[in-house]
PDB file of C-alpha atoms in Angstrom:
ATOM      1  CA  GLN A 214      -0.289  -0.457   0.243  1.00  0.00           C
ATOM      2  CA  ASN A 215       2.635   2.241   0.965  1.00  0.00           C
ATOM      3  CA  GLY A 216       5.650   1.109  -1.407  1.00  0.00           C
ATOM      4  CA  VAL A 217       7.438  -2.078  -1.782  1.00  0.00           C
ATOM      5  CA  MET A 218      11.084   0.096  -0.156  1.00  0.00           C
ATOM      6  CA  SER A 219       8.827   1.425   2.761  1.00  0.00           C
ATOM      7  CA  GLY A 220       5.958  -1.916   3.212  1.00  0.00           C
ATOM      8  CA  LEU A 221      10.092  -3.765   2.934  1.00  0.00           C
ATOM      9  CA  MET A 222      11.455  -0.814   5.911  1.00  0.00           C
ATOM     10  CA  GLN A 223       8.463  -1.999   8.684  1.00  0.00           C
ATOM     11  CA  MET A 224       8.519  -5.147   7.738  1.00  0.00           C
ATOM     12  CA  LEU A 225      12.647  -4.708   9.354  1.00  0.00           C
ATOM     13  CA  LEU A 226      11.600  -2.042  11.627  1.00  0.00           C
ATOM     14  CA  LEU A 227       8.847  -4.602  13.277  1.00  0.00           C
ATOM     15  CA  LYS A 228      11.707  -7.030  13.564  1.00  0.00           C
ATOM     16  CA  VAL A 229      14.204  -4.700  15.484  1.00  0.00           C
ATOM     17  CA  SER A 230      11.034  -4.043  17.888  1.00  0.00           C
ATOM     18  CA  ALA A 231      10.087  -7.869  18.852  1.00  0.00           C
ATOM     19  CA  HIS A 232      14.183  -7.891  19.483  1.00  0.00           C
ATOM     20  CA  ILE A 233      13.429  -5.604  21.586  1.00  0.00           C
ATOM     21  CA  THR A 234      10.101  -6.826  23.740  1.00  0.00           C
ATOM     22  CA  GLU A 235      12.184 -10.463  24.088  1.00  0.00           C
ATOM     23  CA  GLN A 236      15.180  -9.232  25.582  1.00  0.00           C
ATOM     24  CA  LEU A 237      13.430  -6.515  27.763  1.00  0.00           C
ATOM     25  CA  GLY A 238      10.251  -8.036  28.584  1.00  0.00           C
ATOM     26  CA  MET A 239       8.359  -4.737  27.256  1.00  0.00           C
ATOM     27  CA  ALA A 240       8.097  -3.403  23.623  1.00  0.00           C
ATOM     28  CA  PRO A 241       8.976   0.002  22.631  1.00  0.00           C
ATOM     29  CA  GLY A 242       6.806   2.945  23.243  1.00  0.00           C
ATOM     30  CA  GLY A 243       4.704   2.503  26.024  1.00  0.00           C
ATOM     31  CA  GLU A 244       5.799   5.483  28.004  1.00  0.00           C
ATOM     32  CA  PHE A 245       3.117   6.561  25.150  1.00  0.00           C
ATOM     33  CA  ARG A 246       1.543   4.487  26.282  1.00  0.00           C
ATOM     34  CA  GLU A 247       0.484   5.018  30.294  1.00  0.00           C
ATOM     35  CA  ALA A 248       0.105   8.357  28.369  1.00  0.00           C
ATOM     36  CA  PHE A 249      -2.708   7.843  26.772  1.00  0.00           C
ATOM     37  CA  LYS A 250      -4.086   5.906  30.133  1.00  0.00           C
ATOM     38  CA  GLU A 251      -3.079   8.463  32.610  1.00  0.00           C
ATOM     39  CA  ALA A 252      -4.651  11.582  30.035  1.00  0.00           C
ATOM     40  CA  SER A 253      -7.970   9.334  29.954  1.00  0.00           C
ATOM     41  CA  LYS A 254      -7.928  10.097  33.672  1.00  0.00           C
ATOM     42  CA  VAL A 255      -8.073  13.276  33.184  1.00  0.00           C
ATOM     43  CA  PRO A 256     -11.594  15.293  33.092  1.00  0.00           C
ATOM     44  CA  PHE A 257     -11.817  17.281  29.617  1.00  0.00           C
ATOM     45  CA  CYS A 258      -8.012  16.063  28.317  1.00  0.00           C
ATOM     46  CA  LYS A 259      -7.804  16.127  24.901  1.00  0.00           C
ATOM     47  CA  PHE A 260      -5.402  13.464  23.175  1.00  0.00           C
ATOM     48  CA  HIS A 261      -3.811  14.410  20.229  1.00  0.00           C
ATOM     49  CA  LEU A 262      -1.243  12.184  18.351  1.00  0.00           C
ATOM     50  CA  GLY A 263       1.240  15.502  17.504  1.00  0.00           C
ATOM     51  CA  ASP A 264       4.304  13.025  15.104  1.00  0.00           C
ATOM     52  CA  ARG A 265       4.585  13.014  11.983  1.00  0.00           C
ATOM     53  CA  PRO A 266       2.897   9.943  10.167  1.00  0.00           C
ATOM     54  CA  ILE A 267       4.743   6.760   9.437  1.00  0.00           C
ATOM     55  CA  PRO A 268       4.365   6.520   5.714  1.00  0.00           C
ATOM     56  CA  VAL A 269       5.587  10.231   5.039  1.00  0.00           C
ATOM     57  CA  THR A 270       8.682   9.439   7.507  1.00  0.00           C
ATOM     58  CA  PHE A 271       9.273   6.128   5.637  1.00  0.00           C
ATOM     59  CA  LYS A 272       9.175   6.728   2.035  1.00  0.00           C
ATOM     60  CA  ARG A 273      11.703  10.737   3.235  1.00  0.00           C
ATOM     61  CA  ALA A 274      13.758   8.080   4.525  1.00  0.00           C
ATOM     62  CA  ILE A 275      14.432   6.003   1.996  1.00  0.00           C
ATOM     63  CA  ALA A 276      13.965   8.737  -0.965  1.00  0.00           C
ATOM     64  CA  ALA A 277      16.864  10.698   1.545  1.00  0.00           C
ATOM     65  CA  LEU A 278      19.225   6.806   1.097  1.00  0.00           C
ATOM     66  CA  SER A 279      21.124   5.949  -2.051  1.00  0.00           C
ATOM     67  CA  PHE A 280      20.604   2.838  -3.257  1.00  0.00           C
ATOM     68  CA  TRP A 281      24.226   1.178  -1.272  1.00  0.00           C
ATOM     69  CA  GLN A 282      23.502   3.022   1.782  1.00  0.00           C
ATOM     70  CA  LYS A 283      19.885   1.128   2.413  1.00  0.00           C
ATOM     71  CA  VAL A 284      21.357  -2.008   1.428  1.00  0.00           C
ATOM     72  CA  LYS A 285      23.033  -0.690   3.840  1.00  0.00           C
ATOM     73  CA  LEU A 286      20.882  -0.870   6.838  1.00  0.00           C
ATOM     74  CA  ALA A 287      19.288  -3.191   5.479  1.00  0.00           C
ATOM     75  CA  TRP A 288      22.035  -6.384   5.858  1.00  0.00           C
ATOM     76  CA  GLY A 289      22.535  -4.836   9.398  1.00  0.00           C
ATOM     77  CA  LEU A 290      18.139  -4.263  10.729  1.00  0.00           C
ATOM     78  CA  CYS A 291      18.609  -8.260   9.498  1.00  0.00           C
ATOM     79  CA  PHE A 292      21.150  -9.826  11.518  1.00  0.00           C
ATOM     80  CA  LEU A 293      20.122  -7.041  14.436  1.00  0.00           C
ATOM     81  CA  SER A 294      21.416 -10.200  17.702  1.00  0.00           C
ATOM     82  CA  ASP A 295      22.934  -8.010  19.828  1.00  0.00           C
ATOM     83  CA  PRO A 296      21.388  -8.173  23.044  1.00  0.00           C
ATOM     84  CA  ILE A 297      19.928  -5.609  25.039  1.00  0.00           C
ATOM     85  CA  SER A 298      19.794  -5.303  29.149  1.00  0.00           C
ATOM     86  CA  LYS A 299      17.432  -3.061  31.172  1.00  0.00           C
ATOM     87  CA  ASP A 300      20.692  -1.930  32.292  1.00  0.00           C
ATOM     88  CA  ASP A 301      21.443  -1.350  28.852  1.00  0.00           C
ATOM     89  CA  VAL A 302      18.525   1.020  28.760  1.00  0.00           C
ATOM     90  CA  GLU A 303      19.383   3.437  31.940  1.00  0.00           C
ATOM     91  CA  LYS A 304      22.205   4.090  30.292  1.00  0.00           C
ATOM     92  CA  CYS A 305      20.087   4.870  27.104  1.00  0.00           C
ATOM     93  CA  LYS A 306      18.916   8.307  29.673  1.00  0.00           C
ATOM     94  CA  GLN A 307      22.001   9.448  30.067  1.00  0.00           C
ATOM     95  CA  LYS A 308      22.431  12.449  28.354  1.00  0.00           C
ATOM     96  CA  ASP A 309      25.593  12.329  27.417  1.00  0.00           C
ATOM     97  CA  LEU A 310      25.706   9.016  26.016  1.00  0.00           C
ATOM     98  CA  LEU A 311      22.035   8.948  24.401  1.00  0.00           C
ATOM     99  CA  GLU A 312      23.854  12.210  22.418  1.00  0.00           C
ATOM    100  CA  GLN A 313      27.847   9.861  21.419  1.00  0.00           C
ATOM    101  CA  MET A 314      25.271   7.652  19.465  1.00  0.00           C
ATOM    102  CA  MET A 315      22.944   9.873  17.868  1.00  0.00           C
ATOM    103  CA  ALA A 316      26.483  11.364  16.692  1.00  0.00           C
ATOM    104  CA  GLU A 317      27.668   7.897  15.850  1.00  0.00           C
ATOM    105  CA  MET A 318      24.206   7.549  13.779  1.00  0.00           C
ATOM    106  CA  ILE A 319      24.800  11.111  12.410  1.00  0.00           C
ATOM    107  CA  GLY A 320      27.988  10.006  10.586  1.00  0.00           C
ATOM    108  CA  GLU A 321      27.190   6.851   9.361  1.00  0.00           C
ATOM    109  CA  PHE A 322      23.661   7.408   8.154  1.00  0.00           C
ATOM    110  CA  PRO A 323      23.609  11.656   8.289  1.00  0.00           C
ATOM    111  CA  ASP A 324      20.329  11.839   6.167  1.00  0.00           C
ATOM    112  CA  LEU A 325      18.039   9.562   7.263  1.00  0.00           C
ATOM    113  CA  HIS A 326      19.332  11.400  10.831  1.00  0.00           C
ATOM    114  CA  ARG A 327      18.243  14.634   9.670  1.00  0.00           C
ATOM    115  CA  THR A 328      14.428  12.861   7.962  1.00  0.00           C
ATOM    116  CA  ILE A 329      13.953   9.940  11.220  1.00  0.00           C
ATOM    117  CA  VAL A 330      15.287  12.862  14.176  1.00  0.00           C
ATOM    118  CA  SER A 331      16.033  16.663  12.645  1.00  0.00           C
ATOM    119  CA  GLU A 332      13.007  16.997  10.239  1.00  0.00           C
ATOM    120  CA  ARG A 333      10.630  15.742  13.522  1.00  0.00           C
ATOM    121  CA  ASP A 334      12.535  17.283  15.599  1.00  0.00           C
ATOM    122  CA  ILE A 335      10.512  20.641  13.582  1.00  0.00           C
ATOM    123  CA  TYR A 336       7.562  18.189  13.008  1.00  0.00           C
ATOM    124  CA  LEU A 337       6.949  17.683  17.174  1.00  0.00           C
ATOM    125  CA  THR A 338       7.553  21.921  17.660  1.00  0.00           C
ATOM    126  CA  TYR A 339       5.130  22.615  15.806  1.00  0.00           C
ATOM    127  CA  MET A 340       2.351  20.511  16.832  1.00  0.00           C
ATOM    128  CA  LEU A 341       3.636  21.395  21.266  1.00  0.00           C
ATOM    129  CA  LYS A 342       3.512  24.868  20.472  1.00  0.00           C
ATOM    130  CA  GLN A 343       0.026  24.817  18.279  1.00  0.00           C
ATOM    131  CA  ALA A 344      -1.652  22.694  21.558  1.00  0.00           C
ATOM    132  CA  ALA A 345      -0.281  25.559  23.804  1.00  0.00           C
ATOM    133  CA  LYS A 346      -1.883  28.617  22.287  1.00  0.00           C
ATOM    134  CA  GLN A 347      -3.785  30.416  24.562  1.00  0.00           C
ATOM    135  CA  ILE A 348      -7.894  29.449  25.013  1.00  0.00           C
ATOM    136  CA  GLU A 349     -10.055  31.580  24.067  1.00  0.00           C
ATOM    137  CA  LEU A 350     -13.007  31.578  26.944  1.00  0.00           C
ATOM    138  CA  PRO A 351     -16.338  32.158  25.139  1.00  0.00           C
ATOM    139  CA  ARG A 352     -17.857  35.716  24.658  1.00  0.00           C
ATOM    140  CA  ALA A 353     -21.999  36.236  25.842  1.00  0.00           C
ATOM    141  CA  SER A 354     -21.802  39.068  23.598  1.00  0.00           C
ATOM    142  CA  GLU A 355     -20.106  40.528  20.925  1.00  0.00           C
ATOM    143  CA  ASN A 356     -19.021  44.294  22.844  1.00  0.00           C
ATOM    144  CA  GLU A 357     -17.467  41.630  25.316  1.00  0.00           C
ATOM    145  CA  PRO A 358     -13.550  42.150  25.131  1.00  0.00           C
ATOM    146  CA  ARG A 359     -12.654  38.388  24.493  1.00  0.00           C
ATOM    147  CA  GLN A 360      -9.813  37.353  27.484  1.00  0.00           C
ATOM    148  CA  TYR A 361      -8.583  33.816  27.585  1.00  0.00           C
ATOM    149  CA  ILE A 362      -5.955  31.194  29.967  1.00  0.00           C
ATOM    150  CA  PRO A 363      -3.190  30.134  29.212  1.00  0.00           C
ATOM    151  CA  ALA A 364      -3.099  26.098  27.931  1.00  0.00           C
ATOM    152  CA  VAL A 365      -2.180  23.611  29.810  1.00  0.00           C
ATOM    153  CA  VAL A 366      -0.068  21.022  27.485  1.00  0.00           C
ATOM    154  CA  VAL A 367       1.437  17.580  28.643  1.00  0.00           C
ATOM    155  CA  GLY A 368       4.545  16.389  25.877  1.00  0.00           C
ATOM    156  CA  VAL A 369       5.136  13.183  26.144  1.00  0.00           C
ATOM    157  CA  VAL A 370       8.544  12.325  23.765  1.00  0.00           C
ATOM    158  CA  GLY A 371      11.830  10.318  23.800  1.00  0.00           C
ATOM    159  CA  MET A 372      15.056  11.847  25.086  1.00  0.00           C
ATOM    160  CA  GLY A 373      16.326  13.000  21.883  1.00  0.00           C
ATOM    161  CA  HIS A 374      13.786  14.394  20.551  1.00  0.00           C
ATOM    162  CA  VAL A 375      14.095  16.408  23.308  1.00  0.00           C
ATOM    163  CA  PRO A 376      17.446  18.954  22.357  1.00  0.00           C
ATOM    164  CA  GLY A 377      16.041  19.846  18.767  1.00  0.00           C
ATOM    165  CA  ILE A 378      12.973  20.538  20.149  1.00  0.00           C
ATOM    166  CA  GLU A 379      14.322  23.528  21.984  1.00  0.00           C
ATOM    167  CA  LYS A 380      16.499  24.382  19.250  1.00  0.00           C
ATOM    168  CA  ASN A 381      13.775  25.107  17.420  1.00  0.00           C
ATOM    169  CA  TRP A 382      11.331  26.331  20.092  1.00  0.00           C
ATOM    170  CA  ASN A 383      11.219  29.728  19.240  1.00  0.00           C
ATOM    171  CA  SER A 384      11.486  29.620  15.372  1.00  0.00           C
ATOM    172  CA  ASP A 385       8.743  30.620  12.774  1.00  0.00           C
ATOM    173  CA  LEU A 386       8.305  26.721  12.102  1.00  0.00           C
ATOM    174  CA  LYS A 387       6.882  25.368   8.805  1.00  0.00           C
ATOM    175  CA  ILE A 388       5.852  21.947   7.536  1.00  0.00           C
ATOM    176  CA  GLN A 389       4.475  22.124   4.741  1.00  0.00           C
ATOM    177  CA  GLU A 390       7.898  20.502   2.845  1.00  0.00           C
ATOM    178  CA  ILE A 391       8.870  18.379   5.850  1.00  0.00           C
ATOM    179  CA  MET A 392       5.425  16.549   4.743  1.00  0.00           C
ATOM    180  CA  SER A 393       6.285  16.320   1.401  1.00  0.00           C
ATOM    181  CA  VAL A 394       7.690  12.944  -0.472  1.00  0.00           C
ATOM    182  CA  PRO A 395       9.560  13.472  -3.243  1.00  0.00           C
ATOM    183  CA  PRO A 396       9.166  11.559  -6.128  1.00  0.00           C
ATOM    184  CA  PRO A 397      11.213   8.264  -6.214  1.00  0.00           C
ATOM    185  CA  SER A 398      14.903   8.028  -7.329  1.00  0.00           C
ATOM    186  CA  VAL A 399      15.923   6.244 -11.039  1.00  0.00           C
ATOM    187  CA  SER A 400      18.234   3.814  -8.074  1.00  0.00           C
ATOM    188  CA  SER A 401      14.421   3.033  -6.642  1.00  0.00           C
ATOM    189  CA  LYS A 402      12.697   2.071  -9.532  1.00  0.00           C
ATOM    190  CA  VAL A 403      15.467  -0.193 -11.194  1.00  0.00           C
ATOM    191  CA  PHE A 404      15.245  -1.126  -7.890  1.00  0.00           C
ATOM    192  CA  LYS A 405      11.339  -1.963  -7.536  1.00  0.00           C
ATOM    193  CA  PHE A 406      12.005  -3.313 -10.820  1.00  0.00           C
ATOM    194  CA  VAL A 407      14.210  -5.575 -10.581  1.00  0.00           C
ATOM    195  CA  VAL A 408      12.170  -7.463  -7.682  1.00  0.00           C
ATOM    196  CA  LYS A 409       8.662  -7.690  -9.358  1.00  0.00           C
ATOM    197  CA  ALA A 410      11.009  -8.839 -12.421  1.00  0.00           C
ATOM    198  CA  THR A 411      12.745 -11.893 -10.417  1.00  0.00           C
ATOM    199  CA  PHE A 412       9.363 -12.094  -8.104  1.00  0.00           C
ATOM    200  CA  LEU A 413       7.556 -12.653 -11.317  1.00  0.00           C
ATOM    201  CA  GLY A 414      10.742 -14.939 -12.751  1.00  0.00           C
ATOM    202  CA  LEU A 415      10.164 -17.159 -10.144  1.00  0.00           C
ATOM    203  CA  LEU A 416       6.753 -17.219  -9.950  1.00  0.00           C
ATOM    204  CA  GLY A 417       7.107 -18.557 -13.409  1.00  0.00           C
ATOM    205  CA  TYR A 418       9.594 -20.744 -13.246  1.00  0.00           C
ATOM    206  CA  GLY A 419       7.911 -22.301 -10.469  1.00  0.00           C
ATOM    207  CA  CYS A 420       5.186 -23.280 -12.284  1.00  0.00           C
ATOM    208  CA  TYR A 421       6.341 -24.849 -14.340  1.00  0.00           C
ATOM    209  CA  ARG A 422       8.523 -26.982 -12.394  1.00  0.00           C
ATOM    210  CA  VAL A 423       4.787 -28.143 -11.321  1.00  0.00           C
ATOM    211  CA  GLY A 424       3.040 -28.180 -14.722  1.00  0.00           C
ATOM    212  CA  HIS A 425       6.307 -30.406 -15.709  1.00  0.00           C
ATOM    213  CA  ARG A 426       6.569 -33.167 -13.408  1.00  0.00           C
ATOM    214  CA  THR A 427       2.734 -33.134 -12.538  1.00  0.00           C
ATOM    215  CA  VAL A 428       2.362 -33.515 -16.476  1.00  0.00           C
ATOM    216  CA  GLN A 429       5.320 -36.134 -16.088  1.00  0.00           C
ATOM    217  CA  PHE A 430       3.394 -38.169 -13.622  1.00  0.00           C
ATOM    218  CA  ALA A 431      -0.395 -37.983 -14.967  1.00  0.00           C
ATOM    219  CA  LEU A 432       1.807 -39.468 -18.332  1.00  0.00           C
ATOM    220  CA  SER A 433       3.843 -42.346 -15.463  1.00  0.00           C
ATOM    221  CA  MET A 434       0.202 -43.477 -14.488  1.00  0.00           C
ATOM    222  CA  PRO A 435      -1.315 -46.760 -16.120  1.00  0.00           C
ATOM    223  CA  ALA A 436      -4.653 -45.655 -16.422  1.00  0.00           C
ATOM    224  CA  THR A 437      -3.485 -43.295 -18.324  1.00  0.00           C
ATOM    225  CA  HIS A 438      -0.748 -45.295 -20.473  1.00  0.00           C
ATOM    226  CA  LEU A 439      -4.894 -47.605 -21.883  1.00  0.00           C
ATOM    227  CA  TYR A 440      -6.618 -44.463 -22.189  1.00  0.00           C
ATOM    228  CA  LEU A 441      -4.045 -43.312 -24.050  1.00  0.00           C
ATOM    229  CA  GLN A 442      -3.469 -46.739 -25.901  1.00  0.00           C
ATOM    230  CA  ARG A 443      -8.337 -46.870 -26.860  1.00  0.00           C
ATOM    231  CA  LEU A 444      -8.444 -42.922 -27.680  1.00  0.00           C
ATOM    232  CA  THR A 445      -5.315 -44.349 -30.854  1.00  0.00           C
ATOM    233  CA  GLU A 446      -6.996 -47.125 -31.722  1.00  0.00           C
ATOM    234  CA  VAL A 447     -10.820 -44.886 -31.415  1.00  0.00           C
ATOM    235  CA  SER A 448      -8.985 -42.606 -34.287  1.00  0.00           C
ATOM    236  CA  GLN A 449      -7.575 -44.966 -35.756  1.00  0.00           C
ATOM    237  CA  GLN A 450     -10.314 -47.124 -36.801  1.00  0.00           C
TER     238      GLN A 450
END
């Protein structure tokens, strides 16, 4: 539905999520599920999903990578088997270690970091600022002066996004550009064609092999030989 490369990337990230769940006994994103539970306990509380839609992020991330970067990333995700402990999670809560990990990611996949982290920092900041706008109180008449009260907002975000949100908070943000999906590159079109051609070729070859063996099996049966012999006799008469 969202394209071959985006679908494959989602499958690989689900594999990573399953690996983390298996190692820690808890699924990633638990803080967001907990926030939803807490919000449901607060009267008149509105719950907003403030992150950029996943299909947009995936497509922009894939478009930002070269063909070999895609292969390298997919290879790393396919063979992810490093053990993860709860102590490792606690270490990741330290800002300096988190910044070190982010720096390593920037060095290896700078364009991936831009689309998955930096652009989402902008989007998250924009959505938080929209939610934090003052609330206008209802007026009894048009002549009554407008009155506002501050909005009370609780934002739940990943630790890696906090520095970016702080950096972008006082900026004039526009999200139109980071919401657009670039057209597929030539390498993506070639890769998509190769995948389809390979799949159709294997499917056609499989059908040929199955059909060939089925015909050979049918011809080897005595009943088939008897039927063909009678058919030949009838045609000769």
